[in-house]
Structures are given as structure tokens and as C-alpha cells.
Amino acid sequence: MGTKCRSCAYGFWLVLSNVIKLGVYIADLVTDIILAAEYYRNGDTSWFGLTLGFALVPQFFMNMTMWYQEGRNPRTFILYFLQIGVALKYLQVVLGVGCCCYDPSEIRHDRNETQDDQEPVSRTVHHVLPLVHLIGTLLESVPQICLQLHVLIVTGELERMEIDTLKYVTMLMSLVAALKAVWDWEMHYLDNKECLVYGLPFAIWKVVELCSRIVAISVFSSLYTYWVFVVLGIHWFLMAITENALCSYFRGGKSWVDPDYDIYSESGPCMQTCFNLLTVAPVDVFAWATFGSRSLSKIQPFVNGFLTLAGNCVMVLMWYFLKDVSSWYDLYALITVSAGTGTALLILKPLCLLCYKQFLI
């Protein structure tokens, strides 16, 4: 009786958690599209194009990653190409568990198994959906917040505090979606007791890290619109080199980490390189995520931490000292970026990585 109750409780949690993920995912995307339409009606075609682009382009990478991880079935390709495959997969999990087509006890049991030993639905729930949700949301939500803050600054709306409710809602939904995506990905390796210990410092770290990064990118882009792409491009390029160099090192049989933690460990060199270039390195530009085997490496977090610290400091200091007009939020932005980046990288990040390694080793 106790086992059945635990299975029912876990099944209820699976349904509830995936409904929340799907709801946040759809709400974030819909609010972005509505805001883009509002820009178009107002004649702001540049903001319309950028807002719509940041909303839709990441969905392609998200759906293609899901299609690849689901076995590259030609019959389902059209669904992922039309950008609805991920949403349908969430619905499949929710309806499958809710209608008892999938056994929650088996999914729960498979949580501690390696990916190769898991049933397809368990692998989808525990690994694939958190991965694609992380990729799609971070590459969509964080740039979207930066863009909307950029618009508020350059149009003077932030200075006058005349901000439309729709923009508030859009940025809030994007921030919630980004934080939840990172949380779901990092926590899917841990059991409930470990999440309680690791969850609070991790949540604080990600809030501080993301907010500092967003403010730094937004204020710098308001003064040097095109140079911000250079700064972020350098960050992406160096992290892409780091990731692919280590990936080659791992393929040479010298890995000091368990390949079972890496969702792409069985893929060929070409696919691993593309994954690092188009998903891992771009995510690194905005926030650090372990991506499985990286949780036990000292190189990637050090390189990414240095690039984030240098990038944030350069961007906020150039903006603060070289701009011509002062605003009421200048000092607040400087403190947020400098104090937030230092706290996130020098205190919270080492603490969280230490805890993470203790749980995984």
C-alpha cells in the first residue's frame, strides 16, 4: 500500500511539474510574440524584428535537439521543424502519466540508472526535456530581457518610469522561465534530500548571476549597440574553443569524468562539436550550466568565470564613465553588476560547485 501511495504521489508530481514547465514555456513565448506584435502596430519595425527573432530562433535549436535526442525519427521531423514538437512531448508525458499509460514507479526507479539503461520515457523525463528546456529558454529568455531593457533605456522610458505593463510582464516571465530552466536542469541529477541542501544556495547564485549579467549587457548595449555583440562573440568563441578542446581530450580516452553523466557522450565528434558550438557555448555567454560531465571539470568554470567577470566589468565601467548623460539608475546599475558579479563568481559559484561535486562523486 505504501509503495502504491508513493507511486501515485510521484505520478502526481510528474504531471504537476511538467504542466508548470509547459505553462511557463508557453507563457514566456506568447508574451514575447504579443509584445512583438505591439511593436509592429506602433511602427517600431526594428524592435518588432529583434523581439520576434529572439523569441523564435532559439525554438529551432530547442526542437532540433529534442528530435536528435528522440532518435531522429523521420516521421516526427515535421513536428519539430514546425516548432511544436517540444510542446507535444510535454503533453505526451503529462497525458501518459495522468492516464496511467506510463508507470510512475518505473520512471522513478530509472532516475538512478544511466541513460543507456533507462526506458525511453524515463530518459525523456529525466534528461532530454530538462536539456532542451534549458537550451531554448536561456537562449530566448535572457536575450529577450536584455533587449527589452535596452529599449527602455534608449527610448527614455526607464528614465521617466513610463513602462508599459506588457513589457513588465514579458521581462518577468522571461526571468522566471530562465531561472526555472536552469533549476530543472541542475536538479535533475539529485534526489529530494540533496535538492533541499543544494537548492537554496544554487537559487541565490543563479538569481544574482543572471541579474548581474542582464544589467551589464543592457546598459552597455544602450551606449555601444553593436560592440555588445563583439564582447559576447568573444565570450562565445573562447568558450567554444574550450568546450571542443576538452571534448577532444575526452574522446582520446583521457577523461577523468564519468561519460554517463554526459547526454551527448555516445554521439560522434561532429555532433558533439556542433552541440558545443550552437548550444553549450551560447548558454555559457549568459549563465553557467554543468551539462553533465562538466560538473567535475575545473577548466570550464574557471574560463567561463573569468570571461564573465571581465566582460561584466568592462561593459559596466565603460558605460558608467563614458556616457554623456546621467540618470537616476546609474549608481544602482554599477553596484548591481560589480557587487553581484563578484558575489556570484567568488562566493556562490565555488560553494555550489563544491556541493555539486560532493553529491555526484
XYZ file of C-alpha atoms in Angstrom:
361
model
C 0.000 0.000 0.000
C 2.835 2.345 0.891
C 4.604 1.648 -2.397
C 1.407 2.346 -4.346
C 0.874 5.631 -2.489
C 4.436 6.707 -3.194
C 3.976 5.813 -6.860
C 0.747 7.843 -7.045
C 2.391 10.784 -5.308
C 5.328 10.681 -7.714
C 2.949 10.407 -10.666
C 1.041 13.451 -9.429
C 4.327 15.334 -9.051
C 5.404 14.382 -12.587
C 2.123 15.655 -14.017
C 2.165 18.862 -11.967
C 5.821 19.699 -12.630
C 5.540 19.135 -16.373
C 2.299 21.141 -16.557
C 4.104 24.023 -14.818
C 7.102 23.736 -17.179
C 4.828 23.683 -20.218
C 2.806 26.606 -18.880
C 5.866 28.739 -18.195
C 7.344 27.834 -21.588
C 4.176 28.782 -23.484
C 3.508 31.919 -21.419
C 7.049 33.176 -21.994
C 6.816 32.587 -25.743
C 3.315 34.046 -26.091
C 4.108 37.245 -24.169
C 7.160 37.791 -26.387
C 5.075 37.362 -29.541
C 2.371 39.719 -28.222
C 4.995 42.338 -27.418
C 6.487 41.940 -30.897
C 3.036 42.497 -32.399
C 2.647 45.614 -30.256
C 5.936 46.980 -31.605
C 4.735 46.298 -35.145
C 1.445 48.133 -34.578
C 3.384 51.109 -33.233
C 5.626 51.176 -36.293
C 8.772 50.078 -34.409
C 9.836 47.538 -37.017
C 13.381 47.155 -35.647
C 12.168 46.239 -32.155
C 9.493 44.029 -33.736
C 12.055 42.066 -35.756
C 14.504 41.631 -32.892
C 11.827 40.671 -30.364
C 10.293 38.127 -32.726
C 13.704 36.804 -33.739
C 14.842 36.264 -30.150
C 11.530 34.513 -29.464
C 11.501 32.129 -32.429
C 15.093 31.353 -33.488
C 16.049 29.563 -30.224
C 12.951 27.398 -30.626
C 14.537 25.874 -33.728
C 17.648 24.739 -31.826
C 15.448 23.543 -28.986
C 13.239 21.410 -31.226
C 16.103 20.056 -33.330
C 17.951 18.997 -30.174
C 14.804 17.235 -28.995
C 14.390 15.498 -32.355
C 18.002 14.310 -32.326
C 17.752 13.028 -28.760
C 14.471 11.267 -29.504
C 16.112 9.114 -32.164
C 15.917 11.225 -35.349
C 12.639 9.637 -36.439
C 11.769 10.920 -39.969
C 8.051 10.668 -39.165
C 8.309 13.205 -36.323
C 10.711 15.583 -38.079
C 7.912 17.790 -39.450
C 6.542 18.354 -35.930
C 9.905 19.549 -34.644
C 10.554 21.544 -37.816
C 7.251 23.369 -37.216
C 8.491 24.144 -33.669
C 5.688 22.267 -31.890
C 7.490 19.016 -31.095
C 8.675 20.032 -27.619
C 5.228 21.218 -26.530
C 3.690 17.982 -27.794
C 6.320 15.965 -25.920
C 5.381 17.738 -22.679
C 1.721 16.922 -23.365
C 2.627 13.297 -24.116
C 4.356 12.948 -20.742
C 1.510 14.673 -18.870
C -1.255 12.660 -20.537
C 0.741 9.430 -20.441
C 1.327 9.613 -16.692
C -2.107 11.094 -15.957
C -3.917 8.381 -17.915
C -1.694 5.613 -16.490
C -0.113 4.798 -19.862
C 3.293 5.213 -18.177
C 4.115 3.675 -14.807
C 5.378 6.399 -12.421
C 7.186 3.815 -10.276
C 9.287 2.690 -13.262
C 10.113 6.273 -14.174
C 11.120 6.934 -10.575
C 13.238 3.776 -10.446
C 15.019 4.697 -13.688
C 16.092 8.015 -12.219
C 19.170 6.401 -10.675
C 20.062 4.411 -13.796
C 22.455 5.547 -16.521
C 20.846 7.000 -19.612
C 21.580 3.898 -21.708
C 19.750 1.705 -19.179
C 16.657 3.887 -18.901
C 13.395 3.366 -20.720
C 12.714 5.965 -23.458
C 10.037 7.795 -21.479
C 12.258 7.906 -18.373
C 15.162 9.308 -20.365
C 12.839 11.928 -21.858
C 11.551 12.982 -18.429
C 14.860 12.943 -16.559
C 17.323 14.156 -19.187
C 16.052 15.214 -22.604
C 13.238 17.600 -21.616
C 15.361 19.403 -18.984
C 18.171 19.732 -21.558
C 16.087 21.197 -24.385
C 14.185 23.405 -21.941
C 17.487 24.817 -20.680
C 18.802 25.460 -24.196
C 15.663 27.014 -25.613
C 14.790 29.112 -22.595
C 18.223 30.546 -21.845
C 18.884 31.398 -25.491
C 15.458 33.043 -25.722
C 14.602 34.473 -22.308
C 17.846 36.157 -21.268
C 18.476 37.897 -24.629
C 14.832 38.952 -24.602
C 15.188 40.632 -21.200
C 18.378 42.356 -22.339
C 16.643 43.597 -25.485
C 13.631 44.988 -23.626
C 15.835 46.733 -21.050
C 17.877 48.140 -23.945
C 14.667 49.519 -25.484
C 13.594 51.050 -22.165
C 16.945 52.778 -21.773
C 17.408 54.139 -25.307
C 13.815 55.360 -25.562
C 13.977 57.074 -22.159
C 11.105 55.038 -20.737
C 13.245 53.797 -17.861
C 14.406 57.321 -17.016
C 10.798 58.594 -16.998
C 9.497 55.360 -15.410
C 6.838 55.146 -18.114
C 6.960 51.402 -18.707
C 4.089 49.508 -20.309
C 2.581 46.697 -18.261
C 3.160 44.308 -21.165
C 6.910 44.924 -21.002
C 6.909 44.296 -17.253
C 5.054 41.026 -17.762
C 7.284 39.949 -20.654
C 10.524 40.549 -18.757
C 9.176 38.924 -15.591
C 8.036 35.814 -17.472
C 11.391 35.583 -19.236
C 13.282 35.824 -15.938
C 11.075 33.203 -14.281
C 11.446 30.889 -17.292
C 15.238 31.265 -17.337
C 15.618 30.590 -13.621
C 13.272 27.604 -13.731
C 15.019 26.098 -16.753
C 18.432 26.247 -15.066
C 16.955 24.928 -11.821
C 15.253 21.961 -13.519
C 18.420 21.020 -15.384
C 20.757 21.183 -12.399
C 18.356 19.459 -10.004
C 17.524 16.501 -12.234
C 20.718 14.745 -11.130
C 19.859 14.987 -7.431
C 17.327 13.352 -5.146
C 14.907 15.301 -2.965
C 17.161 15.439 0.095
C 20.122 16.709 -1.914
C 17.919 19.315 -3.606
C 16.989 20.721 -0.210
C 20.652 21.176 0.724
C 21.878 22.340 -2.677
C 18.767 24.172 -3.870
C 18.851 27.349 -1.784
C 22.461 28.425 -2.462
C 22.032 27.433 -6.106
C 18.859 29.518 -6.481
C 20.545 32.543 -4.892
C 23.590 32.082 -7.149
C 21.516 31.979 -10.331
C 19.372 34.980 -9.404
C 22.457 37.076 -8.649
C 24.399 35.793 -11.671
C 21.618 36.285 -14.207
C 20.548 39.705 -12.919
C 24.139 40.988 -12.947
C 24.723 39.691 -16.458
C 21.454 41.105 -17.784
C 22.095 44.572 -16.366
C 25.679 44.650 -17.699
C 24.636 43.663 -21.228
C 21.645 46.013 -21.267
C 23.390 49.189 -20.131
C 26.425 48.595 -22.344
C 24.266 47.941 -25.411
C 22.398 51.210 -24.798
C 25.661 53.085 -25.385
C 27.532 50.719 -27.731
C 24.797 48.837 -29.557
C 26.966 46.857 -31.951
C 30.023 46.437 -29.735
C 27.985 44.352 -27.308
C 27.881 41.635 -29.982
C 31.680 41.773 -30.164
C 32.020 41.290 -26.398
C 29.522 38.431 -26.319
C 31.028 36.960 -29.503
C 34.485 36.815 -27.913
C 32.976 35.073 -24.882
C 31.199 32.554 -27.131
C 34.306 31.948 -29.281
C 36.624 31.285 -26.337
C 34.126 29.008 -24.624
C 33.539 27.127 -27.898
C 37.301 26.509 -28.156
C 37.439 25.412 -24.518
C 34.480 23.057 -24.834
C 35.656 21.431 -28.066
C 39.257 21.109 -26.878
C 38.075 19.293 -23.767
C 35.619 17.259 -25.823
C 38.515 16.064 -27.994
C 40.506 15.363 -24.850
C 37.667 13.222 -23.509
C 37.336 11.335 -26.801
C 41.020 10.471 -26.612
C 40.303 8.195 -23.674
C 41.782 10.506 -21.051
C 38.566 11.682 -19.470
C 38.630 11.988 -15.689
C 34.837 12.167 -15.515
C 32.109 9.577 -15.921
C 30.802 9.774 -19.522
C 27.413 8.505 -18.344
C 26.760 11.988 -16.963
C 27.109 13.482 -20.458
C 23.938 13.382 -22.552
C 25.998 13.519 -25.770
C 28.677 11.017 -24.716
C 27.617 8.456 -27.350
C 27.417 10.966 -30.223
C 30.076 11.293 -32.889
C 32.751 14.027 -32.927
C 30.838 16.125 -35.466
C 27.627 16.163 -33.408
C 29.499 16.909 -30.181
C 31.292 19.798 -31.894
C 28.024 21.225 -33.246
C 26.385 20.828 -29.841
C 29.214 22.709 -28.157
C 29.227 25.465 -30.791
C 25.488 26.059 -31.061
C 24.166 25.250 -27.590
C 26.746 24.887 -24.829
C 28.930 27.901 -25.693
C 25.942 30.256 -26.286
C 24.419 29.209 -22.952
C 27.775 29.931 -21.289
C 27.552 33.517 -22.542
C 24.576 34.130 -20.236
C 24.815 31.605 -17.386
C 26.909 28.657 -16.278
C 25.328 25.209 -16.503
C 27.069 21.943 -15.728
C 25.941 19.930 -18.791
C 26.623 16.675 -17.030
C 30.294 15.713 -17.232
C 31.369 19.365 -16.958
C 30.278 19.333 -13.319
C 33.504 17.544 -12.384
C 35.854 19.661 -14.505
C 37.813 22.637 -13.169
C 38.655 24.155 -16.558
C 35.309 25.265 -17.984
C 34.005 27.004 -14.834
C 37.331 28.814 -14.417
C 37.432 30.027 -18.038
C 33.777 30.990 -18.098
C 34.014 32.680 -14.707
C 36.973 34.772 -15.819
C 35.250 35.772 -19.075
C 32.036 36.686 -17.251
C 33.877 38.749 -14.651
C 35.986 40.553 -17.249
C 33.072 41.109 -19.605
C 30.725 42.452 -16.948
C 33.360 44.790 -15.508
C 34.419 46.127 -18.899
C 30.851 46.705 -20.051
C 29.523 48.419 -16.932
C 32.629 50.577 -16.350
C 32.781 51.784 -19.963
C 29.092 52.615 -19.839
C 29.276 54.361 -16.468
C 32.311 56.574 -17.158
C 31.965 57.275 -20.903
C 28.276 58.135 -21.280
C 27.337 61.782 -21.644
C 24.014 61.943 -19.780
C 23.499 60.833 -16.182
C 20.369 59.011 -14.999
C 18.849 58.108 -11.655
C 19.672 54.407 -12.106
C 23.394 54.808 -12.923
C 24.750 54.011 -9.471
C 22.250 51.214 -8.928
C 23.347 49.532 -12.165
C 27.033 49.874 -11.267
C 26.514 48.366 -7.811
C 24.291 45.581 -9.140
C 26.834 44.462 -11.720
C 30.026 44.875 -9.676
C 28.754 43.512 -6.367
C 26.542 40.887 -7.988
C 29.225 39.534 -10.311
C 31.818 39.394 -7.543
C 29.455 37.653 -5.130
C 28.213 35.188 -7.740
C 31.640 34.201 -9.067
C 33.831 34.388 -5.980
C 31.473 33.121 -3.285
C 28.275 31.490 -4.547
C 29.671 29.657 -7.570
C 32.558 27.886 -5.738
C 30.191 26.956 -2.926
C 27.613 25.468 -5.302
C 30.166 23.594 -7.429
C 31.709 22.143 -4.270
C 28.314 20.921 -3.088
C 27.522 19.557 -6.548
C 30.720 17.528 -6.705
C 30.072 16.084 -3.272
C 26.681 14.841 -4.429
C 27.865 13.378 -7.734
C 31.122 11.725 -6.714
